[in-house]
Every structure is written in C-alpha cells, then in structure tokens.
Amino acid sequence: MYRIFCESYQNFCKSFENSSTQDEFRYKIAKVFELIVDLNKFQQERERNSDLYKNLCDLLWFMQQNIDEYPKFKAFLWTLESREIVPICFGTTPQNILEEQAKLANMFLSLLYWE
C-alpha cells in the first residue's frame, strides 16, 4: 500500500510538470505528501516542528477519524505507523484542506494515478 501511494503521488506530480498549473490548488495541497514519500524529509520537518509536518499530522489524524468513509486508510495508516509516521492532532489545518487532501490520498490508494 505504501509503494502504491508513493508511485501514485509521483505520477500525480508528473502530470503538473512543464505546465503553469503548479499554482493549482490540488498541486499545492499535495505538497504534504512529500513527507510520506521522502522519509528523510519527514524526519527533518518533524525535528523543525514545521507547518508542513503539522499539516501531515493533522491529515493523518483526520484520516484516522474517517476510516469508515475511506476504508483504505486503515491499512495505509498502519504502514505509515511502521515508519514512525503517526497521527497527531495539532488543529492547525483548516477542515476544507484536510477533506481535499484526504480525497486526493484516497485517489492515490484507489489507483487513479497508477501506471
């Protein structure tokens, strides 16, 4: 599941290469997924307690709270916990952003960006 997510995220990012749509809302809110794909970056951002790290933690907490709506999140969160990426509620990320990020993560896990 982790590999599917990472490869889907990379494919998602490729769809924005060489275009002016990098300012697009979905592209911007997907930046948080870099911390899942790049574990070194995750460690650095966690040490800094950065806003990006807090956004990821809020998102994971939101995903955990909405497993009934997005059942694929259960196994995915388990794979992240094995990498010491765990949900924490900082409460700094707006609800509408969390909802859109969760939808995007669900699309990755549902193979919408799988090649």
CSV table of C-alpha atoms in Angstrom, one decimal:
chain,number,residue,atom,x,y,z
A,1,MET,CA,0.0,0.0,0.0
A,2,TYR,CA,2.9,2.4,0.8
A,3,ARG,CA,4.5,1.7,-2.6
A,4,ILE,CA,1.2,2.3,-4.4
A,5,PHE,CA,0.8,5.6,-2.6
A,6,CYS,CA,4.3,6.7,-3.4
A,7,GLU,CA,4.2,5.8,-7.0
A,8,SER,CA,0.8,7.3,-7.5
A,9,TYR,CA,2.0,10.6,-5.9
A,10,GLN,CA,5.0,10.7,-8.3
A,11,ASN,CA,2.6,10.1,-11.2
A,12,PHE,CA,0.3,12.9,-9.9
A,13,CYS,CA,3.3,15.3,-9.7
A,14,LYS,CA,4.4,14.3,-13.3
A,15,SER,CA,1.0,15.5,-14.6
A,16,PHE,CA,2.0,19.0,-13.5
A,17,GLU,CA,5.5,19.1,-15.0
A,18,ASN,CA,6.1,21.7,-17.7
A,19,SER,CA,2.9,23.4,-17.0
A,20,SER,CA,1.8,26.6,-15.4
A,21,THR,CA,-0.8,24.7,-13.3
A,22,GLN,CA,1.7,24.3,-10.5
A,23,ASP,CA,-0.2,27.1,-8.8
A,24,GLU,CA,-3.3,24.9,-8.9
A,25,PHE,CA,-5.0,24.2,-5.6
A,26,ARG,CA,-4.7,20.4,-5.7
A,27,TYR,CA,-1.0,20.6,-6.5
A,28,LYS,CA,-0.4,22.9,-3.6
A,29,ILE,CA,-2.3,20.9,-1.0
A,30,ALA,CA,-0.5,17.7,-2.2
A,31,LYS,CA,2.9,19.1,-1.1
A,32,VAL,CA,2.3,17.5,2.3
A,33,PHE,CA,2.6,14.0,0.7
A,34,GLU,CA,6.3,14.7,0.1
A,35,LEU,CA,6.8,13.9,3.8
A,36,ILE,CA,5.3,10.4,3.3
A,37,VAL,CA,7.3,9.7,0.1
A,38,ASP,CA,10.6,11.1,1.4
A,39,LEU,CA,11.3,9.7,4.9
A,40,ASN,CA,14.4,11.9,5.3
A,41,LYS,CA,12.4,15.0,4.6
A,42,PHE,CA,9.8,13.8,7.1
A,43,GLN,CA,12.5,13.5,9.8
A,44,GLN,CA,13.8,17.0,9.1
A,45,GLU,CA,10.4,18.6,9.1
A,46,ARG,CA,9.5,16.7,12.3
A,47,GLU,CA,12.6,18.0,14.0
A,48,ARG,CA,11.8,21.5,12.9
A,49,ASN,CA,8.1,21.0,14.0
A,50,SER,CA,7.3,22.8,10.7
A,51,ASP,CA,3.9,23.8,9.5
A,52,LEU,CA,4.2,21.1,6.8
A,53,TYR,CA,4.8,18.5,9.4
A,54,LYS,CA,1.8,19.7,11.5
A,55,ASN,CA,-0.3,19.6,8.3
A,56,LEU,CA,0.7,16.0,7.7
A,57,CYS,CA,-0.1,15.0,11.3
A,58,ASP,CA,-3.5,16.8,11.2
A,59,LEU,CA,-4.2,15.0,7.9
A,60,LEU,CA,-3.3,11.6,9.3
A,61,TRP,CA,-5.5,12.3,12.4
A,62,PHE,CA,-8.3,13.3,10.0
A,63,MET,CA,-7.8,10.1,8.0
A,64,GLN,CA,-7.9,8.0,11.2
A,65,GLN,CA,-11.2,9.7,12.3
A,66,ASN,CA,-12.7,9.0,8.9
A,67,ILE,CA,-11.8,5.4,8.3
A,68,ASP,CA,-15.5,4.4,7.9
A,69,GLU,CA,-15.8,6.8,4.9
A,70,TYR,CA,-12.3,5.8,3.5
A,71,PRO,CA,-11.7,2.2,4.4
A,72,LYS,CA,-8.4,2.0,2.6
A,73,PHE,CA,-6.9,4.4,5.1
A,74,LYS,CA,-6.9,1.8,7.8
A,75,ALA,CA,-4.1,-0.4,6.2
A,76,PHE,CA,-2.4,2.7,4.9
A,77,LEU,CA,-2.1,4.3,8.3
A,78,TRP,CA,-0.8,1.0,9.7
A,79,THR,CA,2.0,1.1,7.0
A,80,LEU,CA,2.9,4.7,8.0
A,81,GLU,CA,3.0,3.9,11.7
A,82,SER,CA,5.5,1.2,11.0
A,83,ARG,CA,7.7,4.1,9.6
A,84,GLU,CA,7.0,6.1,12.7
A,85,ILE,CA,4.7,8.5,10.9
A,86,VAL,CA,1.7,8.8,13.3
A,87,PRO,CA,-1.4,10.9,13.6
A,88,ILE,CA,-1.3,13.8,15.9
A,89,CYS,CA,-4.0,16.5,16.1
A,90,PHE,CA,-2.3,19.9,16.1
A,91,GLY,CA,-5.5,21.5,14.9
A,92,THR,CA,-3.7,24.0,12.6
A,93,THR,CA,-5.0,22.8,9.2
A,94,PRO,CA,-8.4,24.0,8.0
A,95,GLN,CA,-11.1,21.4,7.7
A,96,ASN,CA,-11.7,22.0,4.0
A,97,ILE,CA,-8.0,21.4,3.2
A,98,LEU,CA,-8.0,18.2,5.2
A,99,GLU,CA,-11.1,17.0,3.3
A,100,GLU,CA,-9.5,17.7,-0.1
A,101,GLN,CA,-6.2,16.1,1.0
A,102,ALA,CA,-8.0,13.0,2.2
A,103,LYS,CA,-9.9,12.7,-1.1
A,104,LEU,CA,-6.6,13.0,-3.0
A,105,ALA,CA,-4.9,10.4,-0.8
A,106,ASN,CA,-7.9,8.1,-1.4
A,107,MET,CA,-7.5,8.5,-5.1
A,108,PHE,CA,-3.8,7.5,-4.9
A,109,LEU,CA,-4.7,4.4,-2.9
A,110,SER,CA,-7.5,3.6,-5.3
A,111,LEU,CA,-5.0,3.5,-8.2
A,112,LEU,CA,-6.4,6.5,-10.0
A,113,TYR,CA,-2.8,7.7,-10.7
A,114,TRP,CA,-1.3,4.2,-11.1
A,115,GLU,CA,0.5,3.4,-14.3
